[in-house]
mmCIF file of N, CA, C and O in Angstrom:
data_model
loop_
_atom_site.group_PDB
_atom_site.id
_atom_site.type_symbol
_atom_site.label_atom_id
_atom_site.label_comp_id
_atom_site.label_asym_id
_atom_site.label_seq_id
_atom_site.Cartn_x
_atom_site.Cartn_y
_atom_site.Cartn_z
ATOM 1 N N MET G 1 17.467 13.126 0.015
ATOM 2 C CA MET G 1 17.259 12.056 0.872
ATOM 3 C C MET G 1 16.105 11.852 1.368
ATOM 4 O O MET G 1 15.472 10.935 1.388
ATOM 5 N N THR G 2 15.362 13.165 1.778
ATOM 6 C CA THR G 2 14.097 13.333 2.415
ATOM 7 C C THR G 2 13.261 12.580 1.403
ATOM 8 O O THR G 2 12.090 11.718 1.347
ATOM 9 N N ASP G 3 13.120 12.993 0.001
ATOM 10 C CA ASP G 3 12.265 12.336 -1.124
ATOM 11 C C ASP G 3 12.270 10.739 -0.952
ATOM 12 O O ASP G 3 11.421 10.170 -1.219
ATOM 13 N N ASN G 4 13.693 10.231 -0.791
ATOM 14 C CA ASN G 4 13.949 8.676 -0.871
ATOM 15 C C ASN G 4 13.063 8.153 0.382
ATOM 16 O O ASN G 4 12.565 6.897 0.054
ATOM 17 N N LEU G 5 13.152 8.747 1.312
ATOM 18 C CA LEU G 5 12.795 8.341 2.771
ATOM 19 C C LEU G 5 11.060 8.555 2.338
ATOM 20 O O LEU G 5 10.350 7.310 2.814
ATOM 21 N N LEU G 6 10.228 9.371 1.878
ATOM 22 C CA LEU G 6 9.020 9.384 1.616
ATOM 23 C C LEU G 6 8.449 8.276 0.616
ATOM 24 O O LEU G 6 7.542 7.757 0.746
ATOM 25 N N ALA G 7 9.416 7.936 -0.072
ATOM 26 C CA ALA G 7 9.089 6.887 -1.272
ATOM 27 C C ALA G 7 9.123 5.679 -0.548
ATOM 28 O O ALA G 7 8.065 5.038 -0.929
ATOM 29 N N VAL G 8 10.272 5.082 0.173
ATOM 30 C CA VAL G 8 10.052 4.102 1.013
ATOM 31 C C VAL G 8 9.067 4.034 2.008
ATOM 32 O O VAL G 8 8.229 2.869 2.357
ATOM 33 N N VAL G 9 8.413 5.018 2.430
ATOM 34 C CA VAL G 9 7.368 5.107 3.395
ATOM 35 C C VAL G 9 5.906 4.813 2.747
ATOM 36 O O VAL G 9 5.239 4.021 3.123
ATOM 37 N N MET G 10 5.974 5.302 1.828
ATOM 38 C CA MET G 10 4.598 4.983 0.794
ATOM 39 C C MET G 10 4.503 3.594 0.334
ATOM 40 O O MET G 10 3.754 3.049 0.342
ATOM 41 N N VAL G 11 5.903 2.701 0.010
ATOM 42 C CA VAL G 11 6.189 1.550 -0.553
ATOM 43 C C VAL G 11 5.538 0.769 0.807
ATOM 44 O O VAL G 11 4.705 -0.291 0.483
ATOM 45 N N PHE G 12 6.135 0.944 1.943
ATOM 46 C CA PHE G 12 5.723 0.592 2.927
ATOM 47 C C PHE G 12 4.187 0.331 3.269
ATOM 48 O O PHE G 12 3.663 -0.874 3.762
ATOM 49 N N VAL G 13 3.869 1.449 3.324
ATOM 50 C CA VAL G 13 2.288 1.764 3.501
ATOM 51 C C VAL G 13 1.211 0.905 2.409
ATOM 52 O O VAL G 13 0.403 0.239 2.891
ATOM 53 N N GLY G 14 2.032 0.790 1.154
ATOM 54 C CA GLY G 14 1.114 0.056 0.396
ATOM 55 C C GLY G 14 1.331 -1.778 0.862
ATOM 56 O O GLY G 14 0.513 -2.266 0.504
ATOM 57 N N LEU G 15 2.622 -2.102 1.070
ATOM 58 C CA LEU G 15 2.694 -3.479 1.365
ATOM 59 C C LEU G 15 1.816 -3.884 2.737
ATOM 60 O O LEU G 15 1.280 -4.698 2.922
ATOM 61 N N PHE G 16 1.671 -2.843 3.473
ATOM 62 C CA PHE G 16 0.788 -3.104 4.916
ATOM 63 C C PHE G 16 -0.603 -3.247 4.496
ATOM 64 O O PHE G 16 -0.997 -4.124 5.012
ATOM 65 N N LEU G 17 -1.088 -2.367 3.541
ATOM 66 C CA LEU G 17 -2.336 -2.416 2.919
ATOM 67 C C LEU G 17 -2.742 -3.744 1.874
ATOM 68 O O LEU G 17 -3.372 -4.360 2.217
ATOM 69 N N ILE G 18 -1.701 -4.370 1.426
ATOM 70 C CA ILE G 18 -1.827 -5.667 0.957
ATOM 71 C C ILE G 18 -1.894 -6.584 2.046
ATOM 72 O O ILE G 18 -2.724 -7.463 1.666
ATOM 73 N N GLY G 19 -1.242 -6.685 2.800
ATOM 74 C CA GLY G 19 -1.402 -7.786 4.156
ATOM 75 C C GLY G 19 -2.946 -7.478 4.512
ATOM 76 O O GLY G 19 -3.740 -8.320 4.988
ATOM 77 N N GLY G 20 -3.433 -6.387 4.717
ATOM 78 C CA GLY G 20 -4.914 -5.900 5.058
ATOM 79 C C GLY G 20 -5.777 -6.618 3.966
ATOM 80 O O GLY G 20 -6.929 -6.959 4.529
ATOM 81 N N VAL G 21 -5.297 -6.538 2.684
ATOM 82 C CA VAL G 21 -6.261 -6.983 1.707
ATOM 83 C C VAL G 21 -6.268 -8.479 2.009
ATOM 84 O O VAL G 21 -7.522 -9.308 1.910
ATOM 85 N N ILE G 22 -5.343 -9.183 2.334
ATOM 86 C CA ILE G 22 -5.337 -10.717 2.769
ATOM 87 C C ILE G 22 -6.382 -11.206 3.736
ATOM 88 O O ILE G 22 -6.915 -11.967 3.661
ATOM 89 N N SER G 23 -5.999 -9.897 4.755
ATOM 90 C CA SER G 23 -6.490 -10.434 6.078
ATOM 91 C C SER G 23 -8.304 -10.486 5.828
ATOM 92 O O SER G 23 -9.160 -11.160 6.116
ATOM 93 N N LEU G 24 -8.736 -9.172 5.129
ATOM 94 C CA LEU G 24 -9.912 -8.927 4.970
ATOM 95 C C LEU G 24 -10.816 -10.032 3.948
ATOM 96 O O LEU G 24 -11.821 -10.383 4.038
ATOM 97 N N PHE G 25 -9.940 -10.366 3.030
ATOM 98 C CA PHE G 25 -10.218 -11.411 1.990
ATOM 99 C C PHE G 25 -10.553 -12.815 2.642
ATOM 100 O O PHE G 25 -11.484 -13.367 2.300
ATOM 101 N N LYS G 26 -9.738 -13.131 3.658
ATOM 102 C CA LYS G 26 -9.837 -14.501 4.674
ATOM 103 C C LYS G 26 -11.123 -14.089 5.196
ATOM 104 O O LYS G 26 -11.839 -15.350 5.516
ATOM 105 N N GLN G 27 -11.639 -13.242 5.659
ATOM 106 C CA GLN G 27 -12.667 -12.833 6.839
ATOM 107 C C GLN G 27 -14.018 -12.607 5.888
ATOM 108 O O GLN G 27 -15.225 -12.690 6.473
ATOM 109 N N GLY G 28 -13.981 -12.630 4.481
ATOM 110 C CA GLY G 28 -14.967 -12.608 3.821
ATOM 111 C C GLY G 28 -15.634 -11.024 3.377
ATOM 112 O O GLY G 28 -16.615 -10.787 3.126
ATOM 113 N N ILE G 29 -14.923 -10.319 3.944
ATOM 114 C CA ILE G 29 -14.853 -8.862 3.636
ATOM 115 C C ILE G 29 -14.521 -8.325 2.489
ATOM 116 O O ILE G 29 -13.357 -7.489 2.276
ATOM 117 N N LYS G 30 -15.316 -8.506 1.381
ATOM 118 C CA LYS G 30 -14.791 -8.248 0.030
ATOM 119 C C LYS G 30 -14.645 -6.892 -0.363
ATOM 120 O O LYS G 30 -13.870 -6.319 -1.228
ATOM 121 N N ILE G 31 -15.531 -6.058 0.288
ATOM 122 C CA ILE G 31 -15.861 -4.559 -0.113
ATOM 123 C C ILE G 31 -14.578 -4.134 0.533
ATOM 124 O O ILE G 31 -13.835 -3.214 -0.093
ATOM 125 N N GLY G 32 -14.213 -4.345 1.643
ATOM 126 C CA GLY G 32 -12.824 -3.577 2.342
ATOM 127 C C GLY G 32 -11.766 -4.263 1.655
ATOM 128 O O GLY G 32 -10.835 -3.313 1.563
ATOM 129 N N ALA G 33 -11.924 -5.156 1.108
ATOM 130 C CA ALA G 33 -10.512 -5.714 0.370
ATOM 131 C C ALA G 33 -10.201 -4.959 -0.812
ATOM 132 O O ALA G 33 -9.281 -4.426 -1.084
ATOM 133 N N ALA G 34 -11.704 -4.537 -1.439
ATOM 134 C CA ALA G 34 -11.251 -3.854 -2.786
ATOM 135 C C ALA G 34 -10.930 -2.444 -2.446
ATOM 136 O O ALA G 34 -10.167 -2.126 -3.189
ATOM 137 N N VAL G 35 -11.300 -2.061 -1.365
ATOM 138 C CA VAL G 35 -10.781 -0.615 -1.098
ATOM 139 C C VAL G 35 -9.379 -0.604 -0.568
ATOM 140 O O VAL G 35 -8.868 0.229 -1.064
ATOM 141 N N CYS G 36 -8.916 -1.844 0.126
ATOM 142 C CA CYS G 36 -7.456 -1.688 0.512
ATOM 143 C C CYS G 36 -6.389 -1.970 -0.627
ATOM 144 O O CYS G 36 -5.210 -1.457 -0.741
ATOM 145 N N VAL G 37 -7.076 -2.741 -1.777
ATOM 146 C CA VAL G 37 -6.291 -2.866 -3.149
ATOM 147 C C VAL G 37 -6.100 -1.882 -3.663
ATOM 148 O O VAL G 37 -5.115 -1.332 -4.375
ATOM 149 N N VAL G 38 -7.314 -0.642 -3.694
ATOM 150 C CA VAL G 38 -6.915 0.419 -4.589
ATOM 151 C C VAL G 38 -6.000 1.327 -3.799
ATOM 152 O O VAL G 38 -5.023 1.929 -4.185
ATOM 153 N N GLY G 39 -6.035 1.446 -2.445
ATOM 154 C CA GLY G 39 -5.225 2.242 -1.660
ATOM 155 C C GLY G 39 -3.862 1.675 -1.447
ATOM 156 O O GLY G 39 -2.804 2.394 -2.121
ATOM 157 N N ALA G 40 -3.697 0.349 -1.772
ATOM 158 C CA ALA G 40 -2.146 -0.238 -1.691
ATOM 159 C C ALA G 40 -1.790 -0.057 -3.218
ATOM 160 O O ALA G 40 -0.470 0.589 -3.163
ATOM 161 N N VAL G 41 -2.536 -0.009 -4.301
ATOM 162 C CA VAL G 41 -1.887 -0.075 -5.674
ATOM 163 C C VAL G 41 -1.436 1.724 -5.829
ATOM 164 O O VAL G 41 -0.497 1.881 -6.273
ATOM 165 N N MET G 42 -2.228 2.474 -5.089
ATOM 166 C CA MET G 42 -1.996 3.936 -5.466
ATOM 167 C C MET G 42 -0.791 4.274 -4.612
ATOM 168 O O MET G 42 0.092 5.112 -4.861
ATOM 169 N N ALA G 43 -0.663 3.647 -3.410
ATOM 170 C CA ALA G 43 0.555 3.945 -2.342
ATOM 171 C C ALA G 43 1.928 3.576 -3.195
ATOM 172 O O ALA G 43 2.855 4.202 -3.131
ATOM 173 N N ILE G 44 1.696 2.127 -3.724
ATOM 174 C CA ILE G 44 3.113 1.730 -4.421
ATOM 175 C C ILE G 44 3.105 2.279 -5.254
ATOM 176 O O ILE G 44 4.453 3.145 -5.853
ATOM 177 N N THR G 45 2.280 2.984 -6.254
ATOM 178 C CA THR G 45 2.408 3.683 -7.496
ATOM 179 C C THR G 45 3.198 4.746 -6.900
ATOM 180 O O THR G 45 4.307 5.349 -7.794
ATOM 181 N N ALA G 46 2.788 5.612 -5.950
ATOM 182 C CA ALA G 46 3.214 6.935 -5.556
ATOM 183 C C ALA G 46 4.704 6.715 -4.954
ATOM 184 O O ALA G 46 5.536 7.717 -5.428
ATOM 185 N N GLY G 47 4.990 5.412 -4.257
ATOM 186 C CA GLY G 47 6.033 5.332 -3.925
ATOM 187 C C GLY G 47 7.404 5.072 -4.839
ATOM 188 O O GLY G 47 8.333 5.558 -4.990
ATOM 189 N N VAL G 48 6.869 4.343 -5.952
ATOM 190 C CA VAL G 48 7.907 4.087 -7.057
ATOM 191 C C VAL G 48 8.033 5.419 -7.724
ATOM 192 O O VAL G 48 9.157 5.553 -8.243
ATOM 193 N N LEU G 49 7.108 6.193 -8.441
ATOM 194 C CA LEU G 49 7.046 7.564 -8.901
ATOM 195 C C LEU G 49 7.647 8.326 -8.257
ATOM 196 O O LEU G 49 8.678 9.479 -9.005
ATOM 197 N N TRP G 50 7.834 8.479 -6.903
ATOM 198 C CA TRP G 50 8.446 9.611 -6.097
ATOM 199 C C TRP G 50 9.994 9.057 -6.085
ATOM 200 O O TRP G 50 10.643 10.059 -5.908
ATOM 201 N N TRP G 51 10.391 7.926 -6.230
ATOM 202 C CA TRP G 51 11.636 7.656 -6.073
ATOM 203 C C TRP G 51 12.713 8.042 -7.322
ATOM 204 O O TRP G 51 13.541 8.407 -7.166
#
């Protein structure tokens, strides 16, 4: 059960970072958005593979 909980948390963190990407892109901070995209992809991938 703990493994599934950690996977859900990782996916949630990835979705949170996607929200940050949208926010940073609207503000014109493209470098920060790119960093958040990388983090979001890694977090969602980790969550899916952990499941």
